[in-house]
Amino acid sequence: MTSQDPRTPVPHTADERATLTAMLQFQRDTLALKCAGLGPDQLRERATAPSGLSLLGLVRHAAEVERTWFRNVLAGESSRSPWTPPGSTDWADFDVDGADADEAFAVWHAECARARAIVDATDSLDATGTLGEETYSLRYVLAHMIEEYARHNGHADLLRERLDGTTGE
């Protein structure tokens, strides 16, 4: 990370909670960085066939996993995706033809803010929530979300390089 890097720095000697939350924020910032400066058409542009992957699809997917893990699992809400039609069980986050980029980023930023508020309001990394019949701790969710973003940020890096040659960490 350079002094010009806009991402939130990760402390090297913090406690577990501070390390996990900072690492997750760093990964969120990385996805935003991969999308920075691109127009809606570029964000919608898919990788190569048969993949339907696009940067905008990744942003919408990130909003979905934030909503699912923090709001629904940890906070016990039953919120639904803004992109999945009523009655459908299919996730529509990667269906970006005609998708509104500004809306996707607004939803993603709102879900990230809500997730941070849920984490801040939770006293212990040992606090749990459920998904189906499985129980998950806040610690697990934070680690899982870091993994989720890191994997998709690798995809985002390749997508961005394909679009305009921009590479980076």
C-alpha positions in Angstrom: 0.0 0.0 0.0 1.4 3.4 -1.0 0.8 6.8 0.6 -1.6 7.5 -2.3 -3.7 4.4 -1.7 -7.2 5.5 -0.8 -8.1 2.3 1.1 -8.5 2.1 4.8 -5.3 0.9 6.3 -5.2 -2.4 8.2 -3.5 -2.2 11.6 -0.6 -4.6 12.0 -0.9 -5.1 15.8 -4.6 -4.6 16.7 -6.9 -7.0 18.5 -8.9 -9.6 16.7 -12.1 -7.5 16.2 -10.2 -4.4 15.0 -8.1 -6.5 12.6 -11.1 -8.3 11.1 -13.2 -5.2 10.7 -10.3 -3.2 9.2 -9.4 -6.1 6.8 -13.1 -6.3 5.7 -13.2 -2.6 5.1 -9.9 -2.8 3.1 -11.5 -5.4 0.9 -14.6 -3.3 0.4 -12.4 -0.3 -0.5 -10.5 -2.5 -3.0 -13.7 -3.3 -4.9 -14.6 0.4 -5.0 -11.1 1.1 -6.3 -11.4 -1.5 -9.0 -14.6 0.3 -10.2 -13.4 3.9 -9.9 -13.5 6.1 -12.9 -15.5 3.7 -15.1 -18.8 4.6 -16.7 -22.0 2.5 -16.5 -21.4 0.7 -19.8 -17.9 -0.3 -18.7 -19.2 -1.5 -15.4 -21.8 -3.6 -17.1 -19.4 -5.1 -19.6 -19.0 -8.8 -19.1 -15.9 -10.9 -19.1 -15.6 -13.3 -22.0 -18.2 -16.0 -22.9 -19.5 -18.0 -21.3 -19.0 -15.9 -18.1 -21.6 -13.4 -17.2 -19.2 -11.7 -14.7 -19.0 -7.9 -14.7 -17.8 -5.3 -12.3 -21.4 -4.1 -11.8 -22.5 -7.7 -11.1 -19.8 -8.0 -8.5 -21.0 -4.8 -6.8 -24.6 -6.0 -6.8 -23.4 -9.4 -5.5 -21.4 -7.7 -2.7 -24.5 -5.8 -1.7 -26.4 -9.1 -1.5 -23.8 -10.9 0.6 -23.6 -7.9 3.0 -27.4 -7.9 3.3 -27.6 -11.7 3.8 -24.9 -12.2 6.3 -25.2 -9.1 8.4 -28.9 -8.2 8.3 -30.5 -11.5 7.8 -28.1 -13.9 9.6 -26.7 -11.7 12.4 -29.5 -9.2 13.0 -32.3 -11.7 12.3 -34.0 -9.6 9.7 -35.8 -11.0 6.6 -34.9 -8.4 4.0 -35.1 -9.4 0.4 -32.9 -8.5 -2.5 -33.9 -5.4 -4.5 -33.0 -7.2 -7.7 -34.7 -10.6 -7.2 -38.2 -10.6 -8.5 -41.0 -11.4 -6.0 -41.6 -15.2 -5.9 -38.2 -16.0 -7.4 -35.5 -17.8 -5.5 -32.9 -16.9 -8.1 -30.4 -14.2 -7.3 -30.4 -11.6 -10.0 -27.4 -9.7 -8.8 -25.4 -10.7 -11.9 -28.2 -9.8 -14.3 -26.8 -6.3 -15.2 -28.3 -5.7 -18.7 -30.0 -2.4 -18.2 -29.0 -2.2 -14.5 -28.6 1.2 -12.9 -25.0 1.6 -11.8 -25.8 4.5 -9.4 -28.5 2.5 -7.8 -26.2 -0.6 -7.4 -23.5 1.5 -5.7 -26.1 3.3 -3.5 -27.5 -0.1 -2.3 -24.0 -1.5 -1.8 -22.9 1.5 0.2 -26.1 1.4 2.3 -25.7 -2.3 3.0 -22.0 -1.8 4.0 -23.1 1.0 6.4 -25.8 -1.2 7.9 -23.3 -4.1 8.3 -20.9 -1.8 10.1 -23.7 -0.6 12.4 -24.7 -4.2 13.2 -21.1 -5.1 14.0 -20.6 -2.0 16.1 -23.8 -2.9 18.1 -22.7 -6.5 18.7 -20.7 -6.9 21.9 -18.8 -10.1 21.1 -17.3 -11.8 18.2 -18.9 -14.9 19.7 -22.5 -13.5 19.1 -24.4 -15.8 16.7 -27.1 -15.8 14.1 -28.6 -18.5 12.0 -29.0 -19.3 8.3 -31.4 -22.2 7.8 -30.4 -24.7 10.4 -26.8 -23.5 10.7 -25.5 -21.2 13.4 -22.7 -18.7 12.6 -20.6 -16.4 14.9 -19.8 -12.8 14.1 -16.2 -13.9 13.9 -17.1 -16.5 11.2 -19.1 -13.9 9.3 -16.3 -11.4 9.3 -13.8 -14.0 8.2 -16.2 -15.3 5.5 -16.8 -11.8 4.2 -13.1 -11.1 3.9 -12.8 -14.3 1.9 -15.8 -13.4 -0.2 -14.4 -10.0 -1.1 -10.8 -11.2 -1.6 -12.0 -13.9 -4.1 -14.2 -11.5 -6.0 -11.6 -8.7 -5.9 -9.3 -11.1 -7.9 -12.1 -11.3 -10.5 -12.5 -7.5 -10.4 -8.8 -7.0 -11.0 -8.9 -9.2 -14.2 -12.1 -7.5 -15.3 -10.6 -4.0 -14.9 -7.4 -5.0 -16.6 -9.5 -6.3 -19.6 -11.4 -3.0 -19.7 -8.6 -0.5 -19.7 -5.3 -2.1 -18.7 -5.4 -0.9 -15.1 -3.8 -3.3 -12.6 -3.0 -3.1 -9.0 -3.3 -4.6 -5.6 
